[in-house]
Coordinates of C-alpha atoms in Angstrom, one line a residue:
M1 CA 0.0 -0.1 0.0
S2 CA 2.8 2.4 0.9
K3 CA 4.4 1.8 -2.5
F4 CA 1.0 2.5 -4.2
L5 CA 0.6 5.8 -2.2
S6 CA 4.3 6.9 -3.1
T7 CA 3.8 6.1 -6.8
V8 CA 0.6 8.2 -6.8
A9 CA 2.2 11.2 -4.9
A10 CA 5.2 11.2 -7.3
A11 CA 3.0 10.9 -10.3
A12 CA 0.9 13.8 -9.2
L13 CA 3.9 16.0 -8.5
F14 CA 5.2 15.2 -11.9
L15 CA 2.1 16.1 -13.7
A16 CA 1.1 19.3 -11.2
P17 CA 1.1 22.4 -13.1
G18 CA 4.1 24.4 -13.0
I19 CA 4.6 28.2 -12.8
A20 CA 5.9 29.3 -16.2
G21 CA 8.2 32.1 -16.2
A22 CA 6.9 35.5 -17.3
Q23 CA 7.9 36.8 -20.8
T24 CA 7.8 40.4 -21.9
L25 CA 7.1 41.7 -25.5
T26 CA 8.1 45.4 -26.1
T27 CA 7.3 47.5 -28.9
P28 CA 9.9 50.2 -30.2
I29 CA 9.8 53.3 -27.8
G30 CA 10.0 56.7 -29.4
A31 CA 6.7 58.9 -29.2
N32 CA 6.0 61.6 -31.7
N33 CA 2.4 62.1 -30.8
N34 CA 0.0 61.7 -27.8
Q35 CA -3.6 61.6 -26.8
N36 CA -5.8 60.0 -23.8
G37 CA -5.6 56.5 -24.9
I38 CA -4.2 53.8 -27.1
M39 CA -6.2 51.1 -28.7
F40 CA -4.9 48.1 -30.6
D41 CA -5.1 44.4 -31.4
V42 CA -2.9 41.6 -30.1
Q43 CA -2.7 38.1 -31.6
T44 CA -1.7 34.9 -29.9
A45 CA 0.0 31.9 -31.5
G46 CA -0.3 28.3 -30.7
S47 CA -0.4 28.6 -27.0
A48 CA -2.8 30.1 -24.5
L49 CA -1.3 33.1 -22.5
T50 CA -2.2 34.5 -19.3
F51 CA -1.8 38.3 -19.4
Q52 CA -0.1 39.7 -16.1
S53 CA 0.7 43.5 -16.8
I54 CA 1.0 46.2 -19.3
A55 CA 3.5 49.1 -19.5
A56 CA 3.1 52.3 -21.6
N57 CA 4.8 55.5 -22.5
I58 CA 3.0 57.8 -20.0
S59 CA 3.9 61.5 -19.6
G60 CA 5.2 62.9 -16.3
G61 CA 2.1 63.7 -13.9
T62 CA -0.4 62.0 -12.0
Y63 CA -3.4 60.4 -14.0
N64 CA -6.4 58.1 -13.7
F65 CA -6.5 55.2 -16.1
E66 CA -8.7 52.6 -17.5
F67 CA -8.0 49.2 -19.0
W68 CA -10.3 47.6 -21.2
T69 CA -10.3 44.5 -23.6
R70 CA -12.7 43.0 -26.1
D71 CA -12.6 39.4 -27.8
G72 CA -11.9 40.0 -31.3
T73 CA -10.7 43.0 -33.3
V74 CA -10.8 46.7 -32.5
V75 CA -11.6 47.5 -36.0
G76 CA -15.0 48.8 -36.2
H77 CA -15.5 49.0 -32.4
D78 CA -13.3 51.9 -31.6
Q79 CA -16.3 54.3 -30.9
D80 CA -18.7 52.0 -29.5
M81 CA -18.1 50.3 -25.9
T82 CA -20.4 47.5 -26.8
G83 CA -18.5 44.2 -26.3
W84 CA -15.8 45.9 -24.4
T85 CA -14.9 44.9 -20.8
L86 CA -13.5 47.2 -18.3
R87 CA -10.9 45.2 -16.5
N88 CA -9.1 47.6 -14.3
S89 CA -9.4 51.3 -13.1
F90 CA -6.1 52.8 -11.9
S91 CA -6.1 56.1 -9.5
N92 CA -3.4 58.6 -9.1
V93 CA -0.9 56.8 -11.5
A94 CA 2.4 58.6 -11.5
G95 CA 3.8 58.8 -15.1
A96 CA 7.5 57.9 -15.7
G97 CA 7.6 60.8 -18.3
L98 CA 8.2 60.8 -22.1
N99 CA 9.8 57.5 -23.6
N100 CA 9.8 55.9 -20.2
L101 CA 7.4 53.0 -19.4
T102 CA 4.9 53.0 -16.6
S103 CA 3.7 49.6 -15.3
F104 CA 0.1 48.9 -14.9
D105 CA -0.5 45.5 -12.7
I106 CA -3.7 44.4 -14.5
S107 CA -5.8 41.6 -13.0
D108 CA -4.5 38.3 -14.8
F109 CA -6.7 36.9 -17.5
L110 CA -6.6 34.3 -20.1
V111 CA -6.1 34.9 -23.8
N112 CA -6.8 31.8 -25.8
A113 CA -4.5 30.2 -28.4
N114 CA -4.8 31.5 -32.0
S115 CA -7.0 34.5 -31.2
T116 CA -7.3 38.2 -31.5
L117 CA -7.9 40.4 -28.6
G118 CA -8.7 44.1 -28.5
I119 CA -6.8 46.1 -25.9
Y120 CA -7.6 49.8 -24.9
L121 CA -5.6 51.8 -22.2
T122 CA -6.8 55.3 -21.5
G123 CA -6.4 58.1 -19.4
A124 CA -9.4 59.7 -18.0
G125 CA -8.0 63.4 -18.6
G126 CA -5.4 65.3 -20.1
F127 CA -3.1 63.7 -22.8
P128 CA -1.0 61.3 -21.1
M129 CA -0.5 58.3 -23.6
N130 CA 2.4 59.0 -25.8
Y131 CA 2.5 56.9 -28.9
T132 CA 4.3 57.0 -32.5
N133 CA 2.3 57.5 -35.9
G134 CA 2.0 54.1 -37.8
N135 CA 1.7 53.1 -41.3
A136 CA -1.3 51.1 -41.4
V137 CA -3.7 49.6 -38.8
G138 CA -3.2 46.0 -38.3
D139 CA 0.7 46.3 -39.1
V140 CA 2.8 44.1 -36.8
I141 CA 4.8 46.2 -34.7
A142 CA 6.3 43.7 -32.3
S143 CA 6.2 39.9 -32.2
D144 CA 7.7 36.9 -30.5
A145 CA 7.0 33.1 -30.8
N146 CA 3.7 33.7 -28.7
L147 CA 2.3 37.0 -29.3
S148 CA 2.1 39.9 -31.9
I149 CA 1.3 43.4 -31.2
L150 CA -0.5 45.4 -34.0
T151 CA -0.8 49.2 -35.1
G152 CA -4.0 50.6 -33.8
Y153 CA -5.6 53.8 -32.9
G154 CA -4.9 56.9 -30.8
K155 CA -8.2 57.6 -28.7
D156 CA -10.0 60.6 -27.1
Y157 CA -11.6 59.5 -23.8
Q158 CA -13.5 57.1 -23.6
F159 CA -14.7 56.1 -26.9
A160 CA -14.8 59.5 -28.6
S161 CA -12.6 60.7 -31.6
T162 CA -10.2 58.1 -33.3
F163 CA -6.7 58.9 -34.8
Q164 CA -5.0 56.4 -37.0
P165 CA -2.8 54.7 -37.6
R166 CA -1.1 54.8 -34.3
N167 CA 1.6 52.6 -32.7
F168 CA 1.5 51.5 -29.0
N169 CA 4.7 52.3 -27.1
G170 CA 4.9 49.9 -24.4
S171 CA 5.1 46.2 -23.4
I172 CA 3.0 43.2 -22.3
T173 CA 3.9 40.5 -19.8
Y174 CA 2.5 37.4 -19.9
A175 CA 2.9 33.8 -18.9
T176 CA 2.8 30.6 -21.1
G177 CA 2.1 26.9 -20.7
A178 CA 0.8 24.9 -17.7
G179 CA 1.7 27.9 -15.5
A180 CA -1.1 30.0 -17.4
V181 CA -4.0 27.4 -17.5
P182 CA -3.6 24.1 -15.8
E183 CA -5.4 21.3 -17.4
P184 CA -8.2 19.7 -15.5
A185 CA -6.4 16.2 -15.4
A186 CA -3.4 17.7 -14.1
W187 CA -5.2 19.4 -11.2
G188 CA -7.0 16.3 -10.4
M189 CA -3.9 14.3 -10.3
F190 CA -2.3 17.0 -8.2
I191 CA -5.2 16.9 -5.5
L192 CA -5.2 13.0 -5.6
G193 CA -1.5 13.1 -4.8
F194 CA -1.6 15.4 -1.9
G195 CA -4.8 13.3 -0.6
A196 CA -2.8 10.1 -0.7
I197 CA 0.0 11.7 1.0
G198 CA -2.3 13.0 3.8
G199 CA -3.8 9.5 4.1
A200 CA -0.4 7.8 4.5
M201 CA 0.7 10.3 7.2
R202 CA -2.6 9.6 9.1
V203 CA -2.1 5.9 8.8
R204 CA 1.4 6.1 10.0
A205 CA 0.4 8.5 12.8
R206 CA -2.3 5.9 14.1
K207 CA 0.6 3.1 14.0
V208 CA 2.8 5.1 16.1
A209 CA 0.1 5.9 18.6
F210 CA -0.7 2.2 19.1
V211 CA 2.9 1.0 19.6

């Protein structure tokens, strides 16, 4: 029985979801324009990703920000909040200044593999968002093996005037693999393994008590 429990526990630890190291994709930085916010698409490759933080080229000063996403492209949805989700609001953010990145610790969320996600990061007042004039909406401005960032729009708060094409100046930090989204089977084995270890410890404790 002890051998069985040891085998189950070892298998559970082997199959348990690991914490994948964070990776950061950064666009070119060198703003020549600014507005309230920046709206753009990202596209994932063959792995699901967990987005953990976003950083942007924010002017010096203190501002309030909103972070929005939508499933699918921003194209055709830049002046209508239908389908958008407000994920985070940030108050009294101190901008790091022109061509320096200010980080936003967003609530982690999953982005499916082989999908397009619209992102909108906007200041609620002033023109804190610095970006670069682009060539065409949808151009890839930064990519790695897992993620691509595309040219999008400069925006008036919230979903008012649109200025295009505009390139996001910033970065996205994400996790990949099992650390992002554990498979149900892995979680089940993980729980079973710890249950087996607990059961073995209780049996051992009873044997010691009756000796």
